[in-house]
Amino acid sequence: MSAVDQAERGWPLDTLHSLLALCDHVVIVYFLAINTVYLVLITIALAEIVRGLRRAPFAGHDEAAASPFTPPVSVIMPAYNESAGIIEAVRAMLLLRYPVFEVVVVDDGSTDDTVAALRADFDLAEVEYVVPDDVPVRGRVTSVFLPRGGPVRLVVARKDNGGKADALNAGINLACYPLVCMVDADSILDSQALLAVAKPFGDDPARVVASGGVVGVANGCTVVAGRVVEPHLSKNLLGRVQAVEYLRGFFLGRTGWSKVGGLLIIAGAFGLFRRDAVVAAGGMDPDCIGEDAELVVRLHRHMRDQNRAYRIVFVTEPISWSEAPSKLKVLARQRRRWHRGLTEILRKHRRMIGNPRYGRVGLLALPFYVLFELLAPIVELAGLILVPLGVLLGAVNVDFLWHFLLAAYAYALVVSLLSVAVEEYAYHRFTRWRDIWGALVGVAAENIGYRQLTAWWRLRGMWDALHGAPRVWGAMTRTGFDPPDRAKEGGGDRA
Amino acid sequence: MISEGLVTLAVLSLLAVVIVLSTLIVLIRGVRSHEQRRRERTAEPVRGLLFELLCAEGDEQNRLLERLAAIDRRAWSALEPHVAELLEKVSGGARTALIRLYGLRGATAAAVTDLTRHSAVRRGRAAQVLGRLAHTPAVPTLCRLLDDRDPEVRRAAARALGRCRDPAAVPYLLACLTGPRTVPPGVVTHALSALGPEGMRSVAVGLDHPEHLARAVAVEVLGETGAVSRTAEVVHALRADTHAEVRIRAARALGRLGMPDGLEPLLAAVPPGRPVALRIVAVSALGSLGAVAATPRLAALLDDTDPHVAATAARALLRLGPQGEAALRSAADGSRPDGRAAAHARAALAEAAVGGTRLDVRAEVAL
């Protein structure tokens, strides 16, 4: 650009020009950085998975299943208006392969007949019960039910509505075993799930305080009696894209973070915790919409503040399945809620960010979440606006832009394809060739529209958190699985 | 500014990687499917022989063993997972035949050799195989593996030693609980419990171990295996040990042993001021003991300030039979029907009425 051109344009336009060019460069660097970080995490995860697979023959799963010294577990299942699927879900939980465990269902003031269905099916009787107050609960436990005859390890409690976190707190108080497993009422667990997720506690009982399991997308799977018997990829493009997203971010990303020692999120759909550690940390925070991740961050904080040696780990075996939204409207609510939760957590624990006192969590994991999760929608949407603007104003060379966009897209493809390749190598859950093609289609489609849409929803979630919008869980419309149908409409509304 | 040429190069490179990865995914799937079919085809003809071997005796068994021992390496590698699976399920003559087959194939000797390999995976797998075969000649080497640099190999060795059931391994198993290279207490406890009555003399020696974790595991094993002849030593551990973890496990062991000698020390462990975990376990053990003499003390604990102690006391009373139940009724209908004791008593009675008593109140007990 000549000095004459600059002089003709005047300084305001010139400054804008420079600013746009700078912003565009920031977007470019950001895009490269976020994919590179994922590439590193996936590489770390791959090494960990290969190591685990080679050692699986002597990992001792069978011994743990038969040992009376395997720590007993209380499975806590909060439920709100889940009458359509609760019976099958509880039955499936009771049939998990584990030496000693109980299932504690906490009905969070459902307005449907969730409790009535449970009473009828499991022949429950209401009993007087003294509920300990180890962690504070807002909604009062109004009744407790036990099965007549006793051999079924099931406790059902009904409480006033107080939200999922509050229901979990009630469940923690009711739990009688040293480990508590928090699951969603619609989680579908593999029969070995508890054994897999409890293994770290047996291997390192002095230090492990929490472990999380892989959550897969159940859309398209064949589910029989509350178990995924034939994992398939969804026929729906949205389901395929989410399956790839879960693979990259939730499976491999968290495996990588676990290895690094910076795991911050254990999905509410399936996580196992030391009860005493959760109680010492104060239980679940009912004021935070992302209560599952918030608990993990708080455990990190509590343990570090107490100068205690501890570990929070992620188990790589595929063990839990959840139905992902199959409609854009439902997906929008979910992503908005997730990002709101993340924003609230990072605000609440902002003193940990960049603080060396919190080790890798403070110096690596939390800054990553701020830069590449919290701020991601802002940068991505800014890029969507500023890059075309830069082209229009001549701040960015069009040829360069096209090449860069292609490179960025290809880089994102590489990262997602690598995730699919790792899954195929390690666990190869999807048995049909058409699932492989479906995954490849999902990989190709993720960055065209889907990512931009989720960025918008996440931005709205962040705004909700910042201006304190009322906390609403929203309805998760479930479409059910291949036969037998588990179709549920409107389940999961939560105050 | 990044040059356009560099970006073009990056695009081309990345597209090449995309093509390679896509091909790799398809290849992984294809090779796996092909390999699986090949293994099934290879194992199919010899699998029948294996099942015949399980039912055969005498000369017929020898003949089948010879045939199976002579199969080629490829067929053996396809068959071996089935043999390993069957070893876990069969006993008696069938199990002996499978162990002989491992020996004839040279798999046992190979596993013994692998115990000293550089690769941790090979050492771990070898320990697993030898444990499955209960190969006692490998016990000294397995004991050395308890100090292996790899934690998973150490755990595999401990499990294998439990399966070998050689009391000679007890001191090593107790020693590996502490130090720079440890084995988790749960794995050691399971291994020691598997030794059976023959190993209990050596386990009881562990009650004098200088490390508290070794004493805790020893006392737990004595309770789990019902070593009633060791009651006095367990009582001593509950009364005199300096570490709470040992006393907690001693209390639990006394409940499992069910001997009257346990009553007094358990009663002495429940008053307020003792660690809560110890009180809960001791109260529960009093219920397991079934000693009606504990009724007044348990009834008094219904009003304990700790809800877990009180709830455990209520459930322990239920296990004492009519006298305990009477004490619960008395507390439920007592002078303070809205008090803590009455609430716990009513809750326990209500649970008993539906037959769904939750006896495992162990929330506060360390793992």
CSV table of C-alpha atoms in Angstrom, one decimal, chain B:
chain,number,residue,atom,x,y,z
B,1,MET,CA,2.8,-12.0,7.8
B,2,ILE,CA,2.5,-15.7,6.7
B,3,SER,CA,3.3,-16.1,3.1
B,4,GLU,CA,0.6,-17.4,0.7
B,5,GLY,CA,3.0,-20.1,-0.5
B,6,LEU,CA,3.4,-21.4,3.1
B,7,VAL,CA,-0.4,-21.6,3.5
B,8,THR,CA,-0.8,-23.4,0.2
B,9,LEU,CA,1.9,-25.9,1.3
B,10,ALA,CA,0.0,-26.4,4.6
B,11,VAL,CA,-3.3,-26.9,2.8
B,12,LEU,CA,-1.7,-29.6,0.6
B,13,SER,CA,0.0,-31.3,3.5
B,14,LEU,CA,-3.1,-31.3,5.6
B,15,LEU,CA,-5.2,-32.6,2.8
B,16,ALA,CA,-2.7,-35.4,2.3
B,17,VAL,CA,-3.0,-36.2,6.1
B,18,VAL,CA,-6.8,-36.2,5.8
B,19,ILE,CA,-6.6,-38.8,3.0
B,20,VAL,CA,-4.1,-40.9,4.9
B,21,LEU,CA,-6.2,-40.8,8.1
B,22,SER,CA,-9.4,-41.7,6.2
B,23,THR,CA,-7.6,-44.6,4.5
B,24,LEU,CA,-6.1,-45.6,7.8
B,25,ILE,CA,-9.6,-45.8,9.4
B,26,VAL,CA,-10.9,-48.0,6.6
B,27,LEU,CA,-7.7,-50.1,6.7
B,28,ILE,CA,-7.9,-50.7,10.5
B,29,ARG,CA,-11.5,-51.8,10.1
B,30,GLY,CA,-10.7,-54.1,7.1
B,31,VAL,CA,-7.7,-55.7,8.7
B,32,ARG,CA,-9.4,-56.3,12.0
B,33,SER,CA,-12.4,-57.9,10.3
B,34,HIS,CA,-10.1,-60.1,8.2
B,35,GLU,CA,-8.0,-61.1,11.2
B,36,GLN,CA,-11.1,-61.9,13.3
B,37,ARG,CA,-12.5,-64.2,10.6
B,38,ARG,CA,-9.1,-65.8,10.2
B,39,ARG,CA,-8.8,-66.5,13.9
B,40,GLU,CA,-12.3,-68.0,14.0
B,41,ARG,CA,-11.5,-70.2,11.0
B,42,THR,CA,-8.2,-71.4,12.6
B,43,ALA,CA,-9.7,-72.0,16.1
B,44,GLU,CA,-12.8,-73.8,14.8
B,45,PRO,CA,-11.3,-77.3,14.1
B,46,VAL,CA,-9.4,-77.4,17.3
B,47,ARG,CA,-12.0,-76.0,19.6
B,48,GLY,CA,-13.9,-79.3,19.5
B,49,LEU,CA,-10.8,-81.1,20.6
B,50,LEU,CA,-10.6,-78.7,23.6
B,51,PHE,CA,-14.1,-79.5,24.7
B,52,GLU,CA,-13.5,-83.2,24.3
B,53,LEU,CA,-10.4,-82.8,26.5
B,54,LEU,CA,-12.5,-81.4,29.3
B,55,CYS,CA,-14.6,-84.5,29.4
B,56,ALA,CA,-11.9,-87.1,28.6
B,57,GLU,CA,-10.1,-89.3,31.1
B,58,GLY,CA,-7.0,-91.6,31.1
B,59,ASP,CA,-5.6,-92.6,27.7
B,60,GLU,CA,-8.3,-90.6,25.8
B,61,GLN,CA,-7.2,-87.5,27.6
B,62,ASN,CA,-3.5,-88.2,26.9
B,63,ARG,CA,-4.3,-88.7,23.2
B,64,LEU,CA,-6.2,-85.4,23.0
B,65,LEU,CA,-3.5,-83.6,24.9
B,66,GLU,CA,-0.9,-84.8,22.4
B,67,ARG,CA,-3.0,-83.7,19.5
B,68,LEU,CA,-3.6,-80.2,21.0
B,69,ALA,CA,0.0,-79.9,22.0
B,70,ALA,CA,1.0,-80.6,18.4
B,71,ILE,CA,-1.2,-77.8,16.8
B,72,ASP,CA,0.8,-75.0,15.1
B,73,ARG,CA,1.5,-71.7,16.7
B,74,ARG,CA,-1.2,-69.9,14.7
B,75,ALA,CA,-3.9,-72.3,15.9
B,76,TRP,CA,-2.6,-72.1,19.5
B,77,SER,CA,-2.7,-68.3,19.5
B,78,ALA,CA,-6.3,-68.5,18.3
B,79,LEU,CA,-7.2,-71.2,20.9
B,80,GLU,CA,-5.4,-69.9,23.9
B,81,PRO,CA,-8.0,-67.2,24.9
B,82,HIS,CA,-10.6,-70.0,25.0
B,83,VAL,CA,-8.3,-72.2,27.2
B,84,ALA,CA,-7.7,-69.2,29.5
B,85,GLU,CA,-11.4,-68.6,29.8
B,86,LEU,CA,-12.1,-72.2,30.5
B,87,LEU,CA,-9.4,-72.3,33.2
B,88,GLU,CA,-11.5,-69.8,35.2
B,89,LYS,CA,-14.6,-71.9,34.9
B,90,VAL,CA,-13.6,-75.5,35.4
B,91,SER,CA,-12.1,-77.4,38.3
B,92,GLY,CA,-10.9,-80.9,39.1
B,93,GLY,CA,-9.7,-83.2,36.3
B,94,ALA,CA,-10.7,-80.8,33.5
B,95,ARG,CA,-8.6,-78.0,35.1
B,96,THR,CA,-5.7,-80.3,35.5
B,97,ALA,CA,-5.9,-81.3,31.9
B,98,LEU,CA,-5.8,-77.6,30.8
B,99,ILE,CA,-2.8,-76.9,33.0
B,100,ARG,CA,-1.1,-79.9,31.5
B,101,LEU,CA,-1.9,-78.6,28.1
B,102,TYR,CA,-0.2,-75.3,29.0
B,103,GLY,CA,2.8,-77.3,30.1
B,104,LEU,CA,3.0,-79.4,27.0
B,105,ARG,CA,2.7,-76.4,24.8
B,106,GLY,CA,5.6,-74.8,26.7
B,107,ALA,CA,3.4,-71.9,27.6
B,108,THR,CA,4.1,-72.3,31.3
B,109,ALA,CA,7.8,-72.3,30.9
B,110,ALA,CA,7.5,-69.4,28.5
B,111,ALA,CA,5.6,-67.5,31.1
B,112,VAL,CA,8.2,-68.2,33.8
B,113,THR,CA,10.8,-66.9,31.5
B,114,ASP,CA,8.7,-63.8,30.7
B,115,LEU,CA,8.6,-62.9,34.4
B,116,THR,CA,12.1,-61.5,34.1
B,117,ARG,CA,11.7,-59.8,30.7
B,118,HIS,CA,12.4,-56.1,30.2
B,119,SER,CA,8.9,-55.4,29.0
B,120,ALA,CA,6.4,-54.6,31.8
B,121,VAL,CA,3.6,-55.9,29.6
B,122,ARG,CA,5.2,-59.3,29.2
B,123,ARG,CA,6.0,-59.5,32.9
B,124,GLY,CA,2.4,-58.6,33.8
B,125,ARG,CA,0.9,-61.0,31.4
B,126,ALA,CA,3.2,-63.8,32.5
B,127,ALA,CA,2.2,-63.2,36.2
B,128,GLN,CA,-1.4,-63.4,35.1
B,129,VAL,CA,-0.9,-66.7,33.3
B,130,LEU,CA,1.0,-68.2,36.1
B,131,GLY,CA,-1.5,-67.2,38.7
B,132,ARG,CA,-4.3,-68.6,36.5
B,133,LEU,CA,-2.3,-71.9,36.5
B,134,ALA,CA,-1.6,-71.6,40.2
B,135,HIS,CA,2.0,-72.5,39.3
B,136,THR,CA,3.7,-72.6,42.7
B,137,PRO,CA,7.3,-73.1,41.5
B,138,ALA,CA,7.0,-69.5,40.2
B,139,VAL,CA,6.2,-68.2,43.7
B,140,PRO,CA,9.8,-66.9,44.5
B,141,THR,CA,10.0,-65.0,41.3
B,142,LEU,CA,6.5,-63.6,41.7
B,143,CYS,CA,7.5,-62.5,45.2
B,144,ARG,CA,10.3,-60.6,43.7
B,145,LEU,CA,7.9,-59.0,41.2
B,146,LEU,CA,6.1,-57.4,44.2
B,147,ASP,CA,8.9,-54.9,44.1
B,148,ASP,CA,8.7,-54.4,40.4
B,149,ARG,CA,9.1,-50.9,39.1
B,150,ASP,CA,5.7,-51.1,37.3
B,151,PRO,CA,2.7,-50.8,39.6
B,152,GLU,CA,0.4,-52.9,37.4
B,153,VAL,CA,3.0,-55.7,37.3
B,154,ARG,CA,3.2,-55.6,41.1
B,155,ARG,CA,-0.6,-55.9,41.4
B,156,ALA,CA,-0.7,-58.8,38.9
B,157,ALA,CA,2.0,-60.5,40.9
B,158,ALA,CA,0.1,-60.1,44.1
B,159,ARG,CA,-3.0,-61.5,42.6
B,160,ALA,CA,-1.1,-64.4,41.1
B,161,LEU,CA,0.4,-65.2,44.6
B,162,GLY,CA,-3.0,-65.3,46.0
B,163,ARG,CA,-4.0,-67.9,43.4
B,164,CYS,CA,-0.9,-69.9,44.1
B,165,ARG,CA,-1.9,-70.2,47.7
B,166,ASP,CA,1.6,-70.6,49.0
B,167,PRO,CA,1.9,-69.3,52.6
B,168,ALA,CA,5.6,-68.6,51.9
B,169,ALA,CA,4.4,-65.5,50.1
B,170,VAL,CA,2.7,-63.9,53.2
B,171,PRO,CA,5.7,-61.9,54.5
B,172,TYR,CA,6.3,-60.5,51.0
B,173,LEU,CA,2.7,-59.6,50.5
B,174,LEU,CA,2.6,-57.8,53.9
B,175,ALA,CA,5.9,-56.1,53.1
B,176,CYS,CA,4.7,-54.7,49.7
B,177,LEU,CA,2.1,-52.6,51.4
B,178,THR,CA,4.6,-50.0,52.3
B,179,GLY,CA,7.8,-48.5,50.9
B,180,PRO,CA,8.4,-46.8,47.6
B,181,ARG,CA,6.9,-49.5,45.5
B,182,THR,CA,3.6,-50.6,47.0
B,183,VAL,CA,0.6,-52.8,46.2
B,184,PRO,CA,-2.9,-51.5,47.2
B,185,PRO,CA,-4.3,-52.9,50.4
B,186,GLY,CA,-7.4,-54.3,48.7
B,187,VAL,CA,-5.3,-56.4,46.3
B,188,VAL,CA,-3.1,-57.7,49.2
B,189,THR,CA,-6.1,-58.5,51.4
B,190,HIS,CA,-7.8,-60.4,48.7
B,191,ALA,CA,-4.6,-62.4,47.9
B,192,LEU,CA,-4.0,-63.2,51.6
B,193,SER,CA,-7.6,-64.2,52.1
B,194,ALA,CA,-7.3,-66.6,49.2
B,195,LEU,CA,-4.5,-68.5,51.0
B,196,GLY,CA,-7.1,-70.2,53.3
B,197,PRO,CA,-6.4,-71.6,56.8
B,198,GLU,CA,-2.9,-72.7,56.0
B,199,GLY,CA,-1.7,-69.1,55.6
B,200,MET,CA,-3.3,-67.7,58.8
B,201,ARG,CA,-0.4,-68.5,61.1
B,202,SER,CA,1.9,-66.4,58.9
B,203,VAL,CA,-0.8,-63.7,58.5
B,204,ALA,CA,-1.2,-63.5,62.3
B,205,VAL,CA,2.5,-62.8,62.6
B,206,GLY,CA,1.7,-59.6,60.6
B,207,LEU,CA,-0.2,-58.2,63.6
B,208,ASP,CA,3.2,-57.4,65.1
B,209,HIS,CA,4.4,-55.7,61.9
B,210,PRO,CA,6.0,-52.3,62.4
B,211,GLU,CA,3.9,-50.7,59.6
B,212,HIS,CA,0.3,-50.0,60.6
B,213,LEU,CA,-1.0,-50.8,57.1
B,214,ALA,CA,0.4,-54.3,57.3
B,215,ARG,CA,-1.2,-54.8,60.7
B,216,ALA,CA,-4.5,-53.5,59.4
B,217,VAL,CA,-4.5,-55.9,56.4
B,218,ALA,CA,-3.5,-58.8,58.6
B,219,VAL,CA,-6.3,-58.2,61.1
B,220,GLU,CA,-8.8,-57.7,58.2
B,221,VAL,CA,-7.7,-61.0,56.7
B,222,LEU,CA,-8.1,-62.9,60.0
B,223,GLY,CA,-11.6,-61.6,60.3
B,224,GLU,CA,-12.5,-62.3,56.7
B,225,THR,CA,-11.2,-65.9,56.8
B,226,GLY,CA,-13.0,-66.6,60.1
B,227,ALA,CA,-9.7,-67.4,62.0
B,228,VAL,CA,-11.5,-67.8,65.3
B,229,SER,CA,-8.4,-69.2,66.9
B,230,ARG,CA,-6.8,-65.8,66.5
B,231,THR,CA,-9.6,-63.9,68.4
B,232,ALA,CA,-7.3,-63.0,71.3
B,233,GLU,CA,-4.8,-61.4,68.9
B,234,VAL,CA,-7.5,-59.4,67.2
B,235,VAL,CA,-8.9,-58.3,70.5
B,236,HIS,CA,-5.4,-57.1,71.5
B,237,ALA,CA,-5.2,-55.2,68.2
B,238,LEU,CA,-8.5,-53.4,69.0
B,239,ARG,CA,-7.5,-52.6,72.5
B,240,ALA,CA,-3.9,-51.7,72.1
B,241,ASP,CA,-3.0,-50.7,68.6
B,242,THR,CA,-1.8,-47.1,68.3
B,243,HIS,CA,-3.3,-46.6,64.8
B,244,ALA,CA,-7.0,-46.0,64.3
B,245,GLU,CA,-7.1,-47.8,60.9
B,246,VAL,CA,-5.9,-51.0,62.6
B,247,ARG,CA,-8.5,-50.7,65.4
B,248,ILE,CA,-11.3,-50.1,62.9
B,249,ARG,CA,-10.4,-53.2,61.0
B,250,ALA,CA,-10.0,-55.2,64.2
B,251,ALA,CA,-13.5,-54.2,65.3
B,252,ARG,CA,-14.9,-55.3,61.9
B,253,ALA,CA,-12.9,-58.6,62.2
B,254,LEU,CA,-14.4,-59.2,65.7
B,255,GLY,CA,-17.8,-58.8,64.3
B,256,ARG,CA,-17.1,-61.3,61.6
B,257,LEU,CA,-15.4,-63.8,63.9
B,258,GLY,CA,-18.5,-63.7,66.1
B,259,MET,CA,-16.7,-64.9,69.3
B,260,PRO,CA,-17.9,-63.8,72.8
B,261,ASP,CA,-14.5,-62.6,73.6
B,262,GLY,CA,-15.1,-59.7,71.2
B,263,LEU,CA,-17.9,-58.2,73.3
B,264,GLU,CA,-16.0,-56.3,75.9
B,265,PRO,CA,-13.4,-54.6,73.6
B,266,LEU,CA,-16.1,-53.7,71.2
B,267,LEU,CA,-18.2,-52.1,73.9
B,268,ALA,CA,-15.1,-50.2,75.0
B,269,ALA,CA,-14.7,-48.9,71.4
B,270,VAL,CA,-18.1,-47.2,71.1
B,271,PRO,CA,-18.3,-44.4,73.6
B,272,PRO,CA,-18.1,-40.8,72.3
B,273,GLY,CA,-14.6,-39.5,71.9
B,274,ARG,CA,-13.4,-42.4,69.9
B,275,PRO,CA,-12.9,-41.9,66.1
B,276,VAL,CA,-16.4,-41.9,64.4
B,277,ALA,CA,-15.4,-44.5,61.9
B,278,LEU,CA,-14.3,-46.8,64.7
B,279,ARG,CA,-17.5,-46.2,66.6
B,280,ILE,CA,-19.6,-47.0,63.6
B,281,VAL,CA,-17.8,-50.2,62.8
B,282,ALA,CA,-17.7,-51.3,66.4
B,283,VAL,CA,-21.4,-50.7,66.8
B,284,SER,CA,-22.1,-52.7,63.6
B,285,ALA,CA,-19.9,-55.5,64.9
B,286,LEU,CA,-21.8,-55.6,68.1
B,287,GLY,CA,-24.9,-56.3,66.0
B,288,SER,CA,-23.1,-59.0,64.0
B,289,LEU,CA,-22.0,-60.6,67.3
B,290,GLY,CA,-25.6,-60.9,68.3
B,291,ALA,CA,-24.7,-60.5,72.0
B,292,VAL,CA,-27.8,-59.3,73.9
B,293,ALA,CA,-25.6,-58.0,76.7
B,294,ALA,CA,-24.8,-55.1,74.3
B,295,THR,CA,-28.5,-54.0,74.3
B,296,PRO,CA,-28.3,-51.3,76.9
B,297,ARG,CA,-25.2,-49.7,75.4
B,298,LEU,CA,-26.6,-49.8,71.9
B,299,ALA,CA,-29.9,-48.4,73.1
B,300,ALA,CA,-28.1,-45.5,74.7
B,301,LEU,CA,-26.3,-44.8,71.4
B,302,LEU,CA,-29.7,-44.2,69.7
B,303,ASP,CA,-29.4,-40.7,71.0
B,304,ASP,CA,-25.9,-40.2,69.8
B,305,THR,CA,-25.1,-36.8,68.2
B,306,ASP,CA,-23.6,-38.5,65.2
B,307,PRO,CA,-26.5,-39.7,63.0
B,308,HIS,CA,-24.5,-42.5,61.5
B,309,VAL,CA,-23.6,-44.0,64.9
B,310,ALA,CA,-27.2,-43.7,66.0
B,311,ALA,CA,-28.5,-45.3,62.8
B,312,THR,CA,-26.0,-48.1,63.0
B,313,ALA,CA,-26.9,-48.7,66.6
B,314,ALA,CA,-30.6,-49.0,65.7
B,315,ARG,CA,-29.9,-51.5,63.0
B,316,ALA,CA,-27.5,-53.4,65.3
B,317,LEU,CA,-30.3,-53.7,67.9
B,318,LEU,CA,-32.5,-55.3,65.2
B,319,ARG,CA,-29.9,-58.0,64.8
B,320,LEU,CA,-30.0,-58.9,68.5
B,321,GLY,CA,-33.4,-60.5,68.2
B,322,PRO,CA,-36.4,-59.9,70.5
B,323,GLN,CA,-34.4,-58.1,73.2
B,324,GLY,CA,-33.0,-55.6,70.7
B,325,GLU,CA,-36.4,-55.1,69.1
B,326,ALA,CA,-37.9,-54.5,72.5
B,327,ALA,CA,-35.3,-51.9,73.3
B,328,LEU,CA,-36.1,-50.2,69.9
B,329,ARG,CA,-39.8,-50.2,70.7
B,330,SER,CA,-39.2,-48.8,74.1
B,331,ALA,CA,-37.1,-46.0,72.6
B,332,ALA,CA,-39.7,-45.4,69.9
B,333,ASP,CA,-42.5,-45.0,72.5
B,334,GLY,CA,-40.3,-43.3,75.1
B,335,SER,CA,-40.7,-40.1,76.9
B,336,ARG,CA,-39.4,-38.0,74.0
B,337,PRO,CA,-41.2,-39.4,70.9
B,338,ASP,CA,-39.8,-36.4,68.9
B,339,GLY,CA,-36.3,-37.0,70.0
B,340,ARG,CA,-33.3,-38.4,68.0
B,341,ALA,CA,-33.4,-41.8,69.7
B,342,ALA,CA,-37.1,-42.3,69.0
B,343,ALA,CA,-36.7,-41.3,65.3
B,344,HIS,CA,-33.8,-43.7,64.8
B,345,ALA,CA,-35.7,-46.5,66.6
B,346,ARG,CA,-38.8,-46.0,64.5
B,347,ALA,CA,-36.8,-45.9,61.3
B,348,ALA,CA,-35.1,-49.2,62.1
B,349,LEU,CA,-38.4,-50.8,63.1
B,350,ALA,CA,-40.0,-49.5,59.9
B,351,GLU,CA,-37.2,-51.0,57.8
B,352,ALA,CA,-37.5,-54.3,59.6
B,353,ALA,CA,-41.3,-54.3,59.1
B,354,VAL,CA,-40.8,-54.2,55.3
B,355,GLY,CA,-37.8,-56.6,55.5
B,356,GLY,CA,-35.5,-54.0,53.9
B,357,THR,CA,-33.0,-53.2,56.6
B,358,ARG,CA,-29.9,-51.5,55.3
B,359,LEU,CA,-27.2,-53.2,57.4
B,360,ASP,CA,-24.2,-51.8,55.6
B,361,VAL,CA,-23.9,-48.4,57.2
B,362,ARG,CA,-20.3,-47.8,56.3
B,363,ALA,CA,-20.4,-44.4,54.8
B,364,GLU,CA,-17.8,-43.0,57.2
B,365,VAL,CA,-15.4,-45.9,57.0
B,366,ALA,CA,-12.1,-45.4,55.1
B,367,LEU,CA,-11.6,-47.4,52.0
